[in-house]
C-alpha positions as a Python dict, from the first residue, in 0.01 Angstrom:
ca = {
    (1, 'M'): (0, 0, 0),
    (2, 'I'): (100, -14, 374),
    (3, 'R'): (418, 242, 339),
    (4, 'Q'): (336, 587, 249),
    (5, 'W'): (600, 783, 33),
    (6, 'N'): (654, 1129, -88),
    (7, 'E'): (739, 1171, -464),
    (8, 'E'): (1098, 1283, -390),
    (9, 'S'): (1181, 999, -172),
    (10, 'L'): (1025, 733, -403),
    (11, 'D'): (1199, 855, -707),
    (12, 'H'): (1543, 866, -481),
    (13, 'R'): (1518, 511, -399),
    (14, 'N'): (1423, 420, -744),
    (15, 'T'): (1747, 560, -878),
    (16, 'L'): (1920, 313, -656),
    (17, 'L'): (1709, 53, -789),
    (18, 'Y'): (1791, 116, -1167),
    (19, 'A'): (2144, 111, -1086),
    (20, 'M'): (2104, -271, -1027),
    (21, 'G'): (1901, -335, -1338),
    (22, 'I'): (1534, -299, -1202),
    (23, 'S'): (1317, -134, -1486),
    (24, 'E'): (1119, 156, -1422),
    (25, 'E'): (773, -52, -1440),
    (26, 'D'): (919, -303, -1178),
    (27, 'A'): (1016, -34, -966),
    (28, 'K'): (621, 59, -924),
    (29, 'R'): (573, -302, -777),
    (30, 'P'): (535, -346, -388),
    (31, 'V'): (897, -454, -288),
    (32, 'I'): (882, -780, -81),
    (33, 'G'): (1196, -855, 143),
    (34, 'L'): (1324, -1216, 102),
    (35, 'I'): (1501, -1205, 460),
    (36, 'N'): (1744, -1481, 431),
    (37, 'S'): (1964, -1632, 693),
    (38, 'W'): (2167, -1855, 441),
    (39, 'N'): (2518, -1902, 499),
    (40, 'E'): (2781, -2171, 480),
    (41, 'M'): (2839, -2241, 830),
    (42, 'N'): (2498, -2375, 923),
    (43, 'P'): (2323, -2659, 770),
    (44, 'G'): (1980, -2575, 905),
    (45, 'H'): (1985, -2254, 683),
    (46, 'F'): (2198, -2406, 416),
    (47, 'P'): (1874, -2518, 203),
    (48, 'F'): (1774, -2140, 141),
    (49, 'D'): (1999, -2134, -190),
    (50, 'K'): (1951, -1940, -496),
    (51, 'S'): (1735, -2210, -654),
    (52, 'V'): (1451, -2182, -384),
    (53, 'I'): (1493, -1816, -392),
    (54, 'Q'): (1423, -1798, -747),
    (55, 'E'): (1113, -2002, -720),
    (56, 'M'): (985, -1779, -453),
    (57, 'K'): (1066, -1470, -673),
    (58, 'E'): (881, -1605, -944),
    (59, 'E'): (564, -1666, -748),
    (60, 'I'): (565, -1305, -598),
    (61, 'Y'): (643, -1131, -935),
    (62, 'K'): (338, -1332, -1086),
    (63, 'A'): (140, -1214, -806),
    (64, 'G'): (238, -836, -864),
    (65, 'G'): (520, -795, -640),
    (66, 'L'): (909, -727, -677),
    (67, 'A'): (1094, -985, -439),
    (68, 'L'): (1454, -875, -329),
    (69, 'E'): (1679, -1079, -115),
    (70, 'L'): (1814, -928, 199),
    (71, 'P'): (2057, -1125, 413),
    (72, 'V'): (2079, -1137, 776),
    (73, 'S'): (2270, -1342, 1041),
    (74, 'G'): (2189, -1707, 1080),
    (75, 'V'): (2402, -1864, 1367),
    (76, 'C'): (2424, -2233, 1450),
    (77, 'D'): (2453, -2333, 1814),
    (78, 'G'): (2625, -2665, 1747),
    (79, 'I'): (2913, -2486, 1548),
    (80, 'C'): (3052, -2314, 1879),
    (81, 'S'): (2929, -2573, 2124),
    (82, 'N'): (3180, -2595, 2433),
    (83, 'T'): (3366, -2287, 2294),
    (84, 'P'): (3379, -1919, 2420),
    (85, 'G'): (3158, -1856, 2131),
    (86, 'D'): (2859, -2030, 2260),
    (87, 'R'): (2817, -1687, 2463),
    (88, 'Y'): (2693, -1534, 2145),
    (89, 'T'): (2411, -1758, 2039),
    (90, 'L'): (2114, -1647, 2284),
    (91, 'P'): (2241, -1269, 2223),
    (92, 'A'): (2216, -1329, 1863),
    (93, 'R'): (1825, -1393, 1902),
    (94, 'D'): (1806, -1030, 1994),
    (95, 'L'): (2071, -902, 1707),
    (96, 'V'): (1871, -1082, 1453),
    (97, 'S'): (1548, -918, 1564),
    (98, 'S'): (1730, -586, 1533),
    (99, 'E'): (1860, -679, 1177),
    (100, 'V'): (1492, -777, 1056),
    (101, 'E'): (1361, -456, 1218),
    (102, 'T'): (1629, -257, 1066),
    (103, 'V'): (1614, -393, 704),
    (104, 'A'): (1232, -397, 696),
    (105, 'E'): (1181, -15, 825),
    (106, 'L'): (1508, 132, 663),
    (107, 'N'): (1383, -22, 316),
    (108, 'M'): (1011, 46, 363),
    (109, 'L'): (902, -304, 278),
    (110, 'E'): (559, -383, 189),
    (111, 'G'): (593, -751, 305),
    (112, 'M'): (853, -1002, 415),
    (113, 'V'): (917, -1394, 374),
    (114, 'L'): (1165, -1488, 672),
    (115, 'M'): (1372, -1776, 591),
    (116, 'A'): (1521, -1950, 916),
    (117, 'T'): (1541, -2287, 1081),
    (118, 'C'): (1760, -2273, 1370),
    (119, 'D'): (1745, -2206, 1764),
    (120, 'K'): (1794, -1840, 1797),
    (121, 'V'): (1728, -1711, 1435),
    (122, 'V'): (1356, -1826, 1419),
    (123, 'P'): (1247, -1669, 1749),
    (124, 'G'): (1473, -1354, 1651),
    (125, 'M'): (1326, -1287, 1329),
    (126, 'L'): (968, -1323, 1457),
    (127, 'M'): (1064, -1080, 1751),
    (128, 'G'): (1166, -825, 1458),
    (129, 'A'): (857, -911, 1264),
    (130, 'L'): (617, -836, 1535),
    (131, 'R'): (776, -499, 1607),
    (132, 'V'): (767, -405, 1247),
    (133, 'N'): (406, -526, 1214),
    (134, 'I'): (371, -575, 804),
    (135, 'P'): (259, -851, 622),
    (136, 'T'): (482, -1156, 703),
    (137, 'V'): (513, -1528, 650),
    (138, 'M'): (798, -1761, 763),
    (139, 'F'): (934, -2051, 572),
    (140, 'T'): (1137, -2277, 771),
    (141, 'G'): (1415, -2515, 626),
    (142, 'G'): (1287, -2879, 729),
    (143, 'Y'): (1474, -3140, 919),
    (144, 'M'): (1780, -3314, 830),
    (145, 'A'): (1798, -3692, 788),
    (146, 'A'): (1888, -3883, 1096),
    (147, 'G'): (2249, -4044, 1085),
    (148, 'R'): (2321, -4426, 1124),
    (149, 'Y'): (2636, -4612, 1247),
    (150, 'K'): (2647, -4968, 1309),
    (151, 'D'): (2259, -4979, 1319),
    (152, 'H'): (2236, -4729, 1567),
    (153, 'M'): (2029, -4395, 1492),
    (154, 'L'): (2279, -4077, 1547),
    (155, 'T'): (2227, -3708, 1576),
    (156, 'L'): (2444, -3437, 1647),
    (157, 'T'): (2451, -3474, 2027),
    (158, 'H'): (2564, -3827, 2008),
    (159, 'T'): (2906, -3703, 1921),
    (160, 'K'): (2947, -3536, 2258),
    (161, 'Q'): (2838, -3862, 2439),
    (162, 'A'): (3076, -4074, 2206),
    (163, 'Y'): (3357, -3835, 2318),
    (164, 'A'): (3292, -3902, 2686),
    (165, 'A'): (3244, -4280, 2605),
    (166, 'C'): (3591, -4270, 2425),
    (167, 'V'): (3776, -4082, 2708),
    (168, 'E'): (3619, -4352, 2938),
    (169, 'G'): (3749, -4611, 2705),
    (170, 'K'): (3421, -4772, 2630),
    (171, 'I'): (3453, -4722, 2259),
    (172, 'T'): (3776, -4670, 2038),
    (173, 'K'): (3906, -4344, 1912),
    (174, 'E'): (3786, -4475, 1569),
    (175, 'E'): (3454, -4564, 1660),
    (176, 'Y'): (3421, -4210, 1814),
    (177, 'K'): (3544, -4060, 1473),
    (178, 'N'): (3286, -4264, 1289),
    (179, 'V'): (3012, -4128, 1496),
    (180, 'V'): (3105, -3772, 1419),
    (181, 'R'): (3137, -3862, 1049),
    (182, 'H'): (2781, -4015, 1049),
    (183, 'A'): (2589, -3807, 1272),
    (184, 'C'): (2458, -3533, 1034),
    (185, 'P'): (2413, -3671, 691),
    (186, 'T'): (2223, -3383, 542),
    (187, 'P'): (2132, -3016, 560),
    (188, 'G'): (1856, -2920, 756),
    (189, 'A'): (1734, -2896, 1137),
    (190, 'C'): (1898, -3172, 1365),
    (191, 'P'): (1617, -3442, 1370),
    (192, 'F'): (1559, -3450, 1754),
    (193, 'M'): (1283, -3250, 1954),
    (194, 'G'): (1565, -2957, 2008),
    (195, 'T'): (1525, -2596, 2006),
    (196, 'A'): (1544, -2566, 1619),
    (197, 'N'): (1232, -2804, 1551),
    (198, 'T'): (1063, -2644, 1880),
    (199, 'M'): (1102, -2304, 1716),
    (200, 'C'): (977, -2409, 1383),
    (201, 'A'): (666, -2593, 1530),
    (202, 'M'): (621, -2237, 1725),
    (203, 'A'): (626, -2039, 1401),
    (204, 'E'): (374, -2263, 1235),
    (205, 'I'): (129, -2290, 1545),
    (206, 'L'): (162, -1900, 1562),
    (207, 'G'): (35, -1885, 1195),
    (208, 'F'): (331, -1779, 1022),
    (209, 'S'): (442, -2086, 842),
    (210, 'P'): (266, -2315, 574),
    (211, 'H'): (86, -2616, 688),
    (212, 'G'): (321, -2902, 766),
    (213, 'N'): (631, -2694, 726),
    (214, 'A'): (758, -2781, 1062),
    (215, 'S'): (746, -3137, 1006),
    (216, 'V'): (888, -3171, 649),
    (217, 'R'): (1215, -3344, 529),
    (218, 'S'): (1452, -3052, 428),
    (219, 'Q'): (1503, -3012, 34),
    (220, 'S'): (1218, -3247, -57),
    (221, 'E'): (973, -3182, -322),
    (222, 'E'): (714, -3121, -65),
    (223, 'W'): (926, -2875, 118),
    (224, 'R'): (999, -2694, -222),
    (225, 'H'): (613, -2657, -278),
    (226, 'M'): (584, -2499, 49),
    (227, 'A'): (837, -2239, -67),
    (228, 'R'): (612, -2148, -343),
    (229, 'E'): (299, -2144, -110),
    (230, 'A'): (472, -1918, 142),
    (231, 'A'): (549, -1670, -142),
    (232, 'K'): (181, -1678, -279),
    (233, 'Q'): (34, -1637, 55),
    (234, 'L'): (253, -1342, 130),
    (235, 'M'): (123, -1189, -172),
    (236, 'D'): (-236, -1232, -70),
    (237, 'A'): (-160, -1090, 267),
    (238, 'V'): (10, -792, 92),
    (239, 'K'): (-301, -707, -109),
    (240, 'A'): (-531, -765, 200),
    (241, 'E'): (-292, -565, 410),
    (242, 'K'): (-297, -847, 651),
    (243, 'I'): (-41, -797, 930),
    (244, 'P'): (61, -1016, 1249),
    (245, 'S'): (-131, -797, 1495),
    (246, 'D'): (-465, -907, 1284),
    (247, 'F'): (-401, -1252, 1417),
    (248, 'I'): (-162, -1292, 1701),
    (249, 'T'): (-320, -1301, 2035),
    (250, 'E'): (-258, -1435, 2412),
    (251, 'E'): (-439, -1765, 2289),
    (252, 'S'): (-185, -1801, 1994),
    (253, 'F'): (112, -1816, 2234),
    (254, 'K'): (-74, -2038, 2473),
    (255, 'N'): (-134, -2269, 2198),
    (256, 'A'): (244, -2265, 2126),
    (257, 'V'): (315, -2358, 2490),
    (258, 'R'): (46, -2628, 2472),
    (259, 'Y'): (200, -2787, 2177),
    (260, 'M'): (550, -2778, 2350),
    (261, 'M'): (412, -2950, 2647),
    (262, 'A'): (254, -3225, 2428),
    (263, 'T'): (569, -3289, 2234),
    (264, 'G'): (841, -3246, 2512),
    (265, 'G'): (975, -2940, 2340),
    (266, 'S'): (1311, -2749, 2427),
    (267, 'T'): (1353, -2567, 2740),
    (268, 'N'): (1458, -2276, 2561),
    (269, 'S'): (1097, -2216, 2459),
    (270, 'L'): (1077, -2078, 2805),
    (271, 'L'): (1320, -1809, 2681),
    (272, 'H'): (1186, -1760, 2345),
    (273, 'I'): (818, -1746, 2370),
    (274, 'P'): (790, -1490, 2654),
    (275, 'A'): (1042, -1254, 2486),
    (276, 'L'): (840, -1294, 2152),
    (277, 'A'): (524, -1252, 2310),
    (278, 'R'): (632, -937, 2492),
    (279, 'Q'): (691, -770, 2116),
    (280, 'A'): (303, -807, 2089),
    (281, 'G'): (222, -671, 2442),
    (282, 'I'): (141, -994, 2560),
    (283, 'E'): (255, -1147, 2891),
    (284, 'I'): (364, -1503, 2885),
    (285, 'T'): (575, -1612, 3192),
    (286, 'P'): (704, -1950, 3348),
    (287, 'E'): (407, -1965, 3551),
    (288, 'T'): (191, -1970, 3217),
    (289, 'F'): (392, -2279, 3103),
    (290, 'D'): (371, -2446, 3455),
    (291, 'Q'): (9, -2389, 3432),
    (292, 'I'): (-53, -2548, 3107),
    (293, 'S'): (197, -2810, 3178),
    (294, 'R'): (-45, -2967, 3434),
    (295, 'E'): (-351, -2919, 3193),
    (296, 'I'): (-203, -3082, 2863),
    (297, 'P'): (-70, -3439, 2830),
    (298, 'L'): (239, -3545, 2666),
    (299, 'I'): (153, -3749, 2367),
    (300, 'S'): (439, -3757, 2158),
    (301, 'T'): (821, -3806, 2219),
    (302, 'I'): (1134, -3819, 1977),
    (303, 'Y'): (1492, -3775, 2070),
    (304, 'P'): (1604, -3703, 2335),
    (305, 'N'): (1272, -3783, 2501),
    (306, 'H'): (1276, -4130, 2347),
    (307, 'P'): (1584, -4364, 2267),
    (308, 'T'): (1513, -4392, 1885),
    (309, 'Y'): (1235, -4214, 1720),
    (310, 'T'): (1326, -3896, 1550),
    (311, 'M'): (1169, -3635, 1320),
    (312, 'E'): (1155, -3910, 1026),
    (313, 'E'): (928, -4112, 1254),
    (314, 'F'): (739, -3808, 1362),
    (315, 'D'): (676, -3680, 1004),
    (316, 'R'): (562, -4003, 885),
    (317, 'A'): (327, -4041, 1189),
    (318, 'G'): (149, -3727, 1065),
    (319, 'G'): (384, -3434, 1212),
    (320, 'L'): (247, -3124, 1382),
    (321, 'G'): (-73, -3152, 1222),
    (322, 'A'): (-165, -3487, 1376),
    (323, 'V'): (-51, -3343, 1717),
    (324, 'V'): (-286, -3046, 1674),
    (325, 'K'): (-571, -3281, 1586),
    (326, 'E'): (-528, -3477, 1912),
    (327, 'L'): (-496, -3167, 2095),
    (328, 'L'): (-818, -3017, 1976),
    (329, 'K'): (-985, -3335, 2152),
    (330, 'T'): (-872, -3190, 2476),
    (331, 'E'): (-1086, -2873, 2447),
    (332, 'K'): (-770, -2694, 2590),
    (333, 'F'): (-645, -2626, 2233),
    (334, 'D'): (-796, -2309, 2073),
    (335, 'G'): (-905, -2417, 1726),
    (336, 'S'): (-1034, -2078, 1628),
    (337, 'S'): (-666, -1894, 1640),
    (338, 'D'): (-615, -1753, 1307),
    (339, 'G'): (-301, -1732, 1090),
    (340, 'M'): (-149, -1644, 754),
    (341, 'F'): (-232, -2002, 644),
    (342, 'G'): (-579, -2027, 821),
    (343, 'T'): (-700, -2141, 1157),
    (344, 'I'): (-579, -2401, 1411),
    (345, 'A'): (-930, -2597, 1330),
    (346, 'Q'): (-856, -2590, 946),
    (347, 'K'): (-498, -2732, 1007),
    (348, 'A'): (-649, -3019, 1189),
    (349, 'E'): (-869, -3080, 899),
    (350, 'L'): (-595, -3147, 686),
    (351, 'S'): (-415, -3403, 915),
    (352, 'D'): (-440, -3754, 1046),
    (353, 'N'): (-238, -3962, 1303),
    (354, 'H'): (-107, -4252, 1102),
    (355, 'D'): (86, -4418, 1402),
    (356, 'T'): (-34, -4417, 1754),
    (357, 'E'): (301, -4537, 1889),
    (358, 'V'): (480, -4213, 1765),
    (359, 'I'): (179, -3969, 1831),
    (360, 'H'): (-27, -4101, 2087),
    (361, 'R'): (-389, -4052, 2141),
    (362, 'V'): (-496, -3801, 2407),
    (363, 'D'): (-679, -4077, 2581),
    (364, 'D'): (-376, -4282, 2578),
    (365, 'P'): (-70, -4041, 2679),
    (366, 'I'): (242, -4080, 2745),
    (367, 'S'): (204, -3871, 3043),
    (368, 'H'): (-98, -3691, 3190),
    (369, 'Q'): (130, -3381, 3237),
    (370, 'G'): (315, -3181, 2983),
    (371, 'G'): (706, -3237, 2919),
    (372, 'L'): (845, -2925, 3094),
    (373, 'A'): (812, -2818, 3438),
    (374, 'V'): (894, -2497, 3640),
    (375, 'L'): (1050, -2552, 3986),
    (376, 'H'): (1042, -2335, 4293),
    (377, 'G'): (1240, -2320, 4602),
    (378, 'N'): (1527, -2137, 4807),
    (379, 'I'): (1724, -2232, 4484),
    (380, 'G'): (1578, -2022, 4185),
    (381, 'T'): (1337, -1817, 4411),
    (382, 'D'): (1192, -1683, 4092),
    (383, 'S'): (1206, -2002, 3893),
    (384, 'A'): (1403, -2295, 3744),
    (385, 'I'): (1322, -2515, 3455),
    (386, 'V'): (1351, -2887, 3381),
    (387, 'K'): (1260, -3104, 3081),
    (388, 'F'): (1133, -3385, 3268),
    (389, 'S'): (997, -3570, 2956),
    (390, 'A'): (1397, -3644, 2920),
    (391, 'V'): (1446, -3751, 3280),
    (392, 'A'): (1413, -4127, 3367),
    (393, 'D'): (1103, -4203, 3598),
    (394, 'S'): (1369, -4336, 3865),
    (395, 'A'): (1524, -3973, 3867),
    (396, 'V'): (1219, -3728, 3889),
    (397, 'S'): (1276, -3740, 4261),
    (398, 'F'): (1653, -3687, 4357),
    (399, 'E'): (1835, -3618, 4668),
    (400, 'G'): (2226, -3552, 4664),
    (401, 'T'): (2516, -3372, 4794),
    (402, 'A'): (2630, -3040, 4611),
    (403, 'R'): (2939, -3021, 4406),
    (404, 'C'): (2989, -2660, 4280),
    (405, 'Y'): (3162, -2519, 3972),
    (406, 'D'): (3179, -2160, 3852),
    (407, 'S'): (3182, -2266, 3490),
    (408, 'Q'): (3072, -2546, 3250),
    (409, 'D'): (3431, -2619, 3147),
    (410, 'E'): (3549, -2666, 3514),
    (411, 'A'): (3251, -2938, 3569),
    (412, 'W'): (3307, -3094, 3221),
    (413, 'Q'): (3696, -3151, 3278),
    (414, 'A'): (3581, -3274, 3634),
    (415, 'A'): (3328, -3512, 3466),
    (416, 'L'): (3603, -3654, 3225),
    (417, 'K'): (3846, -3695, 3525),
    (418, 'D'): (3569, -3926, 3691),
    (419, 'E'): (3588, -3650, 3975),
    (420, 'I'): (3203, -3641, 3968),
    (421, 'K'): (3018, -3944, 4147),
    (422, 'A'): (2672, -4103, 4137),
    (423, 'G'): (2459, -3941, 4411),
    (424, 'E'): (2582, -3570, 4362),
    (425, 'V'): (2415, -3272, 4242),
    (426, 'V'): (2642, -3077, 4022),
    (427, 'I'): (2587, -2692, 4061),
    (428, 'I'): (2719, -2493, 3743),
    (429, 'R'): (2684, -2104, 3819),
    (430, 'Y'): (2779, -1809, 3662),
    (431, 'E'): (2654, -1905, 3336),
    (432, 'G'): (2350, -1709, 3327),
    (433, 'P'): (2261, -1413, 3087),
    (434, 'K'): (2460, -1165, 3305),
    (435, 'G'): (2707, -1406, 3451),
    (436, 'S'): (2870, -1560, 3134),
    (437, 'P'): (2765, -1322, 2995),
    (438, 'G'): (2532, -1474, 2728),
    (439, 'M'): (2401, -1782, 2893),
    (440, 'P'): (2567, -2068, 2693),
    (441, 'H'): (2404, -2395, 2708),
    (442, 'M'): (2537, -2671, 2945),
    (443, 'E'): (2471, -2952, 2689),
    (444, 'T'): (2847, -3062, 2695),
    (445, 'F'): (2858, -3159, 3067),
    (446, 'M'): (2526, -3356, 3059),
    (447, 'A'): (2642, -3514, 2743),
    (448, 'A'): (2965, -3642, 2923),
    (449, 'I'): (2746, -3760, 3208),
    (450, 'L'): (2529, -3949, 2965),
    (451, 'G'): (2832, -4091, 2800),
    (452, 'K'): (2967, -4224, 3121),
    (453, 'G'): (2630, -4405, 3220),
    (454, 'L'): (2543, -4141, 3512),
    (455, 'G'): (2228, -4018, 3364),
    (456, 'E'): (1984, -4129, 3641),
    (457, 'K'): (2261, -4094, 3907),
    (458, 'V'): (2376, -3743, 3870),
    (459, 'A'): (2171, -3415, 3874),
    (460, 'L'): (2275, -3079, 3725),
    (461, 'V'): (2156, -2761, 3853),
    (462, 'S'): (2255, -2436, 3663),
    (463, 'D'): (2187, -2083, 3587),
    (464, 'G'): (2288, -2153, 3211),
    (465, 'R'): (2059, -2300, 2939),
    (466, 'F'): (2039, -2656, 2752),
    (467, 'S'): (2010, -2755, 2422),
    (468, 'G'): (1702, -2898, 2333),
    (469, 'A'): (1873, -3243, 2282),
    (470, 'T'): (1986, -3253, 2646),
    (471, 'G'): (1873, -3561, 2829),
    (472, 'G'): (1919, -3660, 3211),
    (473, 'L'): (1822, -3481, 3520),
    (474, 'A'): (1918, -3117, 3401),
    (475, 'I'): (1772, -2804, 3571),
    (476, 'G'): (1858, -2482, 3426),
    (477, 'H'): (1766, -2108, 3405),
    (478, 'V'): (1788, -2081, 3775),
    (479, 'S'): (1669, -1732, 3846),
    (480, 'P'): (1796, -1495, 3985),
    (481, 'E'): (2121, -1617, 3859),
    (482, 'A'): (2453, -1630, 4053),
    (483, 'Y'): (2577, -1297, 3892),
    (484, 'E'): (2276, -1110, 4050),
    (485, 'G'): (2296, -1255, 4406),
    (486, 'G'): (2069, -1548, 4354),
    (487, 'N'): (2090, -1827, 4619),
    (488, 'I'): (2267, -2028, 4376),
    (489, 'A'): (2565, -1829, 4421),
    (490, 'F'): (2576, -1939, 4803),
    (491, 'I'): (2552, -2309, 4763),
    (492, 'R'): (2877, -2499, 4889),
    (493, 'N'): (3032, -2815, 4862),
    (494, 'G'): (2858, -3088, 5049),
    (495, 'D'): (2510, -2900, 5095),
    (496, 'R'): (2225, -3146, 5079),
    (497, 'I'): (2001, -3061, 4764),
    (498, 'H'): (1643, -3219, 4705),
    (499, 'I'): (1467, -3217, 4371),
    (500, 'D'): (1110, -3324, 4335),
    (501, 'I'): (981, -3269, 3978),
    (502, 'P'): (625, -3379, 4077),
    (503, 'S'): (604, -3159, 4357),
    (504, 'R'): (772, -2879, 4137),
    (505, 'T'): (1029, -2799, 4425),
    (506, 'L'): (1410, -2732, 4433),
    (507, 'T'): (1567, -2667, 4753),
    (508, 'A'): (1893, -2674, 4948),
    (509, 'D'): (1909, -2760, 5318),
    (510, 'I'): (2031, -2420, 5437),
    (511, 'S'): (1847, -2197, 5678),
    (512, 'E'): (1770, -1839, 5596),
    (513, 'E'): (2007, -1746, 5855),
    (514, 'E'): (2285, -1937, 5702),
    (515, 'L'): (2213, -1804, 5352),
    (516, 'E'): (2229, -1446, 5515),
    (517, 'E'): (2544, -1516, 5650),
    (518, 'R'): (2702, -1665, 5357),
    (519, 'K'): (2606, -1341, 5158),
    (520, 'K'): (2805, -1106, 5367),
    (521, 'G'): (3107, -968, 5174),
    (522, 'W'): (2979, -1149, 4861),
    (523, 'K'): (3116, -1000, 4512),
    (524, 'P'): (3012, -1156, 4187),
    (525, 'I'): (3250, -1319, 3971),
    (526, 'E'): (3308, -1114, 3669),
    (527, 'K'): (3382, -1270, 3349),
    (528, 'A'): (3559, -1092, 3059),
    (529, 'A'): (3325, -934, 2787),
    (530, 'G'): (3334, -681, 2530),
    (531, 'G'): (3147, -512, 2235),
    (532, 'W'): (2799, -667, 2185),
    (533, 'L'): (2831, -908, 2468),
    (534, 'K'): (2902, -606, 2706),
    (535, 'N'): (2599, -440, 2583),
    (536, 'Y'): (2397, -736, 2604),
    (537, 'K'): (2516, -809, 2976),
    (538, 'K'): (2418, -450, 3067),
    (539, 'N'): (2068, -436, 2938),
    (540, 'C'): (1943, -804, 2929),
    (541, 'T'): (1662, -922, 3156),
    (542, 'S'): (1690, -1257, 3381),
    (543, 'A'): (1612, -1583, 3218),
    (544, 'H'): (1274, -1569, 3414),
    (545, 'R'): (1178, -1277, 3181),
    (546, 'G'): (1321, -1386, 2856),
    (547, 'A'): (1685, -1314, 2876),
    (548, 'T'): (1639, -1039, 2632),
    (549, 'I'): (1711, -671, 2585),
    (550, 'Y'): (1380, -606, 2456),
    (551, 'W'): (1161, -628, 2745),
    (552, 'D'): (992, -294, 2785),
}
């Protein structure tokens, strides 16, 4: 047993367990927490219902444990997109990590099964788990089916594009409403390479999830089998006292970054992986991502990096395991990295690539460099991030005049009114971790740009972040952010902006002397924030360092 109880404390706890019908004999078993983020406002977490919980409880009981369900928060970024509530989604990651830490330590759990699917909840749970450091596995919720309307593939993000197209008069209001009705047909993670599927992949690469869990259809028989497998493996770990620090290393996190590069994963991984690694005392920074992006080829693209492929095609092609098998051929992927379900090399042995159009061979990549890039220059002197696997070849080098806005809503309204023109670089600032505060995503603005057919003709530069589904020339995470006096605060309408992704540069034609002149008398824009948001604003790091309150 990992936890040490004295007789009085254990009896005191057991008295409360007896009150809920737990027998004296069952109270002697090791208590396993089923840390569940199920709720009725998140389709990604909706599959974790009582039926699958009961199956996991049965497996744990057969193996000698007592599984008790403990609920924690499970937010969905899509629910609050383009609302003031979106400021809470990134801070929710740190909040969830605190909840996991609290329920594990307060209840003196012997082990945990973490259940989550979505953008902030998966990394948040794992952050808490690394701090607690008891036997832990994670069971993720699988992907939802892609939507269809008029023989076109649909996902959640298509609704935003359709709205802009409707305002433009390109489609009717009824056509727009039909896109809304058909975009999300089942529970599960949105079926594109957004942050949810990126984070589920991270959990599996790090060794917390069953083989194939990150690329399985939600609520399928295969998925339910994985639930039982997760419960069994957790009990094996409890008996062996195997804890995350036994297998999590720097190479574990570098493998996760390598996988992101190979699949064009979400830019949010540059917030979550560094913050998560920090909980284990490991340093992963944007510089780590940039180095790896130059070494690892892009071998698989699904939406938004590909116009029609979704997780359905990726799953049929062999999913995460097939990508891992290809990456091991580069000799850059660490096959010896261990986890709760075996090594990376063992995972590859269980996998095959069934479709080299969806998952390319490493000797025939889509690109010889990975799907994310870290930019530097006098805009974002620390760093700025772009998902260039979602950028058209014609736009990887871009030059234009700045058009500046101090919020996404202002820029979005301008886009809907056709005030933004081809050849412009839109600057959206004061949307960073402290400036907004909360660093909401700029997906709505870019969806409007794409919906109006300007995806290759307009660039966005922001200290905010993006949905993993964002397409087009969208550069985010500019650090230092405007609120902290970063140079993005001093760009003016008409300034000439240069973007060169292959050269990793992001610059404005402003001399150092001119910048110093513009800084005189500057005061940051203060946006209202109270309660939890105020606390997050006060204590969080920059996007360059994970945008987290947990960065010791």
